């Protein structure tokens, strides 16, 4: 924390040298605030209480911003924006600093919670895992951890976690053994060996087409959260990319990506897939994916707030850049664009109009671009219940992670209600079945790109609802295809 504050102060001092006197005065004021113990101490106190630096700083500064905004005096109200600026600058430095933080091989990180961006910045290539007091198996971090094969245990609550020492972490069964004895160590090794031979069997399905026991072909695509993942993957193993979470571009320490950066990233993904479909989702920030300086502060319930397409339509200057980059990348492959969190048909109409405006502008500028079908995620119950209202969408993809939390009224990031957040709830299956029927009536295809699609125990139920296309984490390709092969659709009890 102190390192990030020093770095932020140095950034500001460097900035001051290039400014005129009046603007330099503003920066000077910001530096003075950063040097004021009263600003920094609440965050340091939270860190001493065990809160992660990023969360501690965010909460402390959010509280101060709220105080300044509530002040009667206009001068103090105006200072709130300086504080927000400081908050975001230090956050960027914290995130940047964490990139270079090397972890020992196989280190298990223990703490309260970790943000998706912090998870993505951590180098997991040398093993290791996560043990969290909070969190939930359906959170975005859990999803990222599963996609990368990083073992993770959540909801440890008040359990005694050592600062350092030996632990055994079993992500499959959600077990953390602190200071193990020989018996525990041997039992763990046996479980590890059994899991590894099971994985080998599942992996033998990876390169084969997915077919059920009774011969029904199922499309299995992959979800991508970071284009670097593609370097180790063979496009022949999947039927395309069913979800690119474009958030990966917006979480970096360098601030919001410009049109060129986005165009290059999207083109790289499209070229990897060749003529197979690639569904790139427009920015889905908000909820448990905050982006400093972009998402709304202090929402009482961020999952019901300004997230996904709602945020994009509120921040047109950001959305327009993304739509231009997508339109420019379309000629590089088989692009489909997908909108997250669609709730009303009008949102779809607006997004479509903005996309068409981007195309017109690019053509007028003589820039190469192409049209791509515009589809939508079905993750809000309003859309799942009444798909016929959304005929303007070219296709539907079920976001079972969010749909489950909205159907069960159990947050995907709240450990205490993790058992209620059940994507296999009969109500979910009933809803998916009726969505598929409703979509068929307007001749729209339905796929599913939530984590349920990669869960062997859930796959038979989903296929029986009528789904014939799934998009799963790359690591789940083998096990999803193995579960499909074991499903017999002709025999309901198999
Ligand atoms: C979903 O909600 O199921 C989904 C795929 O989107 P995300 O997990 O990124 O919210
Ligand atoms: Mg979602």
PDB file of C-alpha atoms in Angstrom, residues 234-348:
ATOM      1  CA  UNK A 234      -5.563 -26.216 -30.773  1.00  0.00           C
ATOM      2  CA  UNK A 235      -8.557 -24.762 -32.657  1.00  0.00           C
ATOM      3  CA  UNK A 236      -9.283 -28.276 -33.956  1.00  0.00           C
ATOM      4  CA  UNK A 237     -10.362 -29.286 -30.415  1.00  0.00           C
ATOM      5  CA  UNK A 238     -13.388 -26.960 -30.369  1.00  0.00           C
ATOM      6  CA  UNK A 239     -16.228 -25.768 -32.578  1.00  0.00           C
ATOM      7  CA  UNK A 240     -15.312 -22.128 -32.137  1.00  0.00           C
ATOM      8  CA  UNK A 241     -15.249 -19.570 -29.354  1.00  0.00           C
ATOM      9  CA  UNK A 242     -18.645 -19.147 -27.715  1.00  0.00           C
ATOM     10  CA  UNK A 243     -17.645 -16.296 -25.423  1.00  0.00           C
ATOM     11  CA  UNK A 244     -14.801 -13.808 -25.358  1.00  0.00           C
ATOM     12  CA  UNK A 245     -15.037 -11.829 -22.135  1.00  0.00           C
ATOM     13  CA  UNK A 246     -13.727  -8.534 -23.497  1.00  0.00           C
ATOM     14  CA  UNK A 247     -13.279  -7.284 -19.919  1.00  0.00           C
ATOM     15  CA  UNK A 248      -9.729  -8.711 -20.037  1.00  0.00           C
ATOM     16  CA  UNK A 249      -8.688  -5.666 -22.066  1.00  0.00           C
ATOM     17  CA  UNK A 250     -10.150  -3.213 -19.598  1.00  0.00           C
ATOM     18  CA  UNK A 251      -8.611  -4.633 -16.425  1.00  0.00           C
ATOM     19  CA  UNK A 252      -5.009  -3.842 -17.334  1.00  0.00           C
ATOM     20  CA  UNK A 253      -2.985  -1.279 -15.386  1.00  0.00           C
ATOM     21  CA  UNK A 254      -2.748   0.974 -18.446  1.00  0.00           C
ATOM     22  CA  UNK A 255      -6.326   2.320 -18.202  1.00  0.00           C
ATOM     23  CA  UNK A 256      -9.028   1.884 -20.843  1.00  0.00           C
ATOM     24  CA  UNK A 257      -7.787   0.316 -24.091  1.00  0.00           C
ATOM     25  CA  UNK A 258      -7.974   2.467 -27.222  1.00  0.00           C
ATOM     26  CA  UNK A 259      -9.518   1.430 -30.548  1.00  0.00           C
ATOM     27  CA  UNK A 260      -6.232   0.153 -31.981  1.00  0.00           C
ATOM     28  CA  UNK A 261      -5.407  -2.007 -28.955  1.00  0.00           C
ATOM     29  CA  UNK A 262      -8.879  -3.519 -29.050  1.00  0.00           C
ATOM     30  CA  UNK A 263      -8.767  -4.062 -32.816  1.00  0.00           C
ATOM     31  CA  UNK A 264      -5.438  -5.909 -32.530  1.00  0.00           C
ATOM     32  CA  UNK A 265      -6.676  -8.127 -29.671  1.00  0.00           C
ATOM     33  CA  UNK A 266      -9.956  -9.038 -31.391  1.00  0.00           C
ATOM     34  CA  UNK A 267      -8.187  -9.702 -34.708  1.00  0.00           C
ATOM     35  CA  UNK A 268      -5.704 -12.016 -33.025  1.00  0.00           C
ATOM     36  CA  UNK A 269      -8.544 -14.101 -31.559  1.00  0.00           C
ATOM     37  CA  UNK A 270     -10.445 -14.198 -34.854  1.00  0.00           C
ATOM     38  CA  UNK A 271      -7.383 -15.307 -36.791  1.00  0.00           C
ATOM     39  CA  UNK A 272      -6.730 -18.087 -34.265  1.00  0.00           C
ATOM     40  CA  UNK A 273     -10.221 -19.502 -34.877  1.00  0.00           C
ATOM     41  CA  UNK A 274     -10.001 -19.350 -38.714  1.00  0.00           C
ATOM     42  CA  UNK A 275     -13.490 -19.816 -40.138  1.00  0.00           C
ATOM     43  CA  UNK A 276     -14.992 -21.071 -36.879  1.00  0.00           C
ATOM     44  CA  UNK A 277     -17.397 -18.687 -35.117  1.00  0.00           C
ATOM     45  CA  UNK A 278     -16.028 -16.298 -32.499  1.00  0.00           C
ATOM     46  CA  UNK A 279     -18.543 -14.629 -30.209  1.00  0.00           C
ATOM     47  CA  UNK A 280     -17.031 -11.491 -28.700  1.00  0.00           C
ATOM     48  CA  UNK A 281     -19.058 -10.035 -25.884  1.00  0.00           C
ATOM     49  CA  UNK A 282     -19.050  -6.284 -25.455  1.00  0.00           C
ATOM     50  CA  UNK A 283     -17.748  -5.014 -22.136  1.00  0.00           C
ATOM     51  CA  UNK A 284     -19.463  -6.586 -19.142  1.00  0.00           C
ATOM     52  CA  UNK A 285     -18.085  -4.427 -16.325  1.00  0.00           C
ATOM     53  CA  UNK A 286     -19.810  -3.809 -12.999  1.00  0.00           C
ATOM     54  CA  UNK A 287     -21.207  -6.291 -10.504  1.00  0.00           C
ATOM     55  CA  UNK A 288     -18.173  -8.126  -9.161  1.00  0.00           C
ATOM     56  CA  UNK A 289     -16.042  -6.781 -12.047  1.00  0.00           C
ATOM     57  CA  UNK A 290     -15.443  -3.141 -11.104  1.00  0.00           C
ATOM     58  CA  UNK A 291     -13.194  -1.049 -13.318  1.00  0.00           C
ATOM     59  CA  UNK A 292     -11.711   2.007 -11.646  1.00  0.00           C
ATOM     60  CA  UNK A 293     -12.940   5.204 -13.246  1.00  0.00           C
ATOM     61  CA  UNK A 294     -15.585   3.429 -15.329  1.00  0.00           C
ATOM     62  CA  UNK A 295     -18.063   1.561 -13.154  1.00  0.00           C
ATOM     63  CA  UNK A 296     -20.410   3.317 -10.747  1.00  0.00           C
ATOM     64  CA  UNK A 297     -19.264   3.872  -7.160  1.00  0.00           C
ATOM     65  CA  UNK A 298     -21.234   3.079  -4.042  1.00  0.00           C
ATOM     66  CA  UNK A 299     -24.081   1.179  -5.658  1.00  0.00           C
ATOM     67  CA  UNK A 300     -26.121  -0.490  -2.915  1.00  0.00           C
ATOM     68  CA  UNK A 301     -26.384  -3.650  -4.994  1.00  0.00           C
ATOM     69  CA  UNK A 302     -23.937  -3.670  -7.915  1.00  0.00           C
ATOM     70  CA  UNK A 303     -25.342  -6.879  -9.437  1.00  0.00           C
ATOM     71  CA  UNK A 304     -28.672  -5.099  -9.885  1.00  0.00           C
ATOM     72  CA  UNK A 305     -27.056  -1.879 -10.996  1.00  0.00           C
ATOM     73  CA  UNK A 306     -25.280  -0.251 -13.877  1.00  0.00           C
ATOM     74  CA  UNK A 307     -23.448  -3.255 -15.338  1.00  0.00           C
ATOM     75  CA  UNK A 308     -23.015  -4.879 -18.752  1.00  0.00           C
ATOM     76  CA  UNK A 309     -24.882  -3.235 -21.604  1.00  0.00           C
ATOM     77  CA  UNK A 310     -26.514  -0.801 -19.176  1.00  0.00           C
ATOM     78  CA  UNK A 311     -23.103   0.680 -18.424  1.00  0.00           C
ATOM     79  CA  UNK A 312     -22.073   0.712 -22.092  1.00  0.00           C
ATOM     80  CA  UNK A 313     -25.230   2.646 -22.991  1.00  0.00           C
ATOM     81  CA  UNK A 314     -24.476   5.101 -20.180  1.00  0.00           C
ATOM     82  CA  UNK A 315     -20.851   5.538 -21.294  1.00  0.00           C
ATOM     83  CA  UNK A 316     -21.246   5.915 -25.042  1.00  0.00           C
ATOM     84  CA  UNK A 317     -17.733   7.322 -25.491  1.00  0.00           C
ATOM     85  CA  UNK A 318     -16.377   3.929 -24.314  1.00  0.00           C
ATOM     86  CA  UNK A 319     -18.982   1.792 -26.107  1.00  0.00           C
ATOM     87  CA  UNK A 320     -18.486   3.549 -29.458  1.00  0.00           C
ATOM     88  CA  UNK A 321     -14.750   2.815 -29.363  1.00  0.00           C
ATOM     89  CA  UNK A 322     -15.422  -0.857 -28.736  1.00  0.00           C
ATOM     90  CA  UNK A 323     -18.005  -1.083 -31.527  1.00  0.00           C
ATOM     91  CA  UNK A 324     -15.589   0.544 -33.993  1.00  0.00           C
ATOM     92  CA  UNK A 325     -12.822  -1.877 -32.994  1.00  0.00           C
ATOM     93  CA  UNK A 326     -15.187  -4.837 -33.397  1.00  0.00           C
ATOM     94  CA  UNK A 327     -16.413  -3.636 -36.801  1.00  0.00           C
ATOM     95  CA  UNK A 328     -12.803  -3.221 -37.949  1.00  0.00           C
ATOM     96  CA  UNK A 329     -11.875  -6.726 -36.816  1.00  0.00           C
ATOM     97  CA  UNK A 330     -14.882  -8.422 -38.491  1.00  0.00           C
ATOM     98  CA  UNK A 331     -13.092  -9.090 -41.834  1.00  0.00           C
ATOM     99  CA  UNK A 332     -10.434 -11.111 -39.946  1.00  0.00           C
ATOM    100  CA  UNK A 333     -12.727 -14.087 -39.259  1.00  0.00           C
ATOM    101  CA  UNK A 334     -16.220 -15.276 -38.405  1.00  0.00           C
ATOM    102  CA  UNK A 335     -17.211 -12.658 -35.842  1.00  0.00           C
ATOM    103  CA  UNK A 336     -20.441 -12.518 -33.872  1.00  0.00           C
ATOM    104  CA  UNK A 337     -21.018  -9.732 -31.379  1.00  0.00           C
ATOM    105  CA  UNK A 338     -22.843 -10.436 -28.121  1.00  0.00           C
ATOM    106  CA  UNK A 339     -24.416  -7.972 -25.701  1.00  0.00           C
ATOM    107  CA  UNK A 340     -24.427  -8.745 -21.957  1.00  0.00           C
ATOM    108  CA  UNK A 341     -27.280  -8.167 -19.465  1.00  0.00           C
ATOM    109  CA  UNK A 342     -29.950  -7.261 -22.047  1.00  0.00           C
ATOM    110  CA  UNK A 343     -33.205  -6.604 -20.174  1.00  0.00           C
ATOM    111  CA  UNK A 344     -35.439  -4.695 -22.585  1.00  0.00           C
ATOM    112  CA  UNK A 345     -35.667  -4.897 -26.393  1.00  0.00           C
ATOM    113  CA  UNK A 346     -35.013  -1.139 -26.612  1.00  0.00           C
ATOM    114  CA  UNK A 347     -31.468  -1.668 -25.329  1.00  0.00           C
ATOM    115  CA  UNK A 348     -30.856  -4.033 -28.204  1.00  0.00           C
TER     116      UNK A 348
END
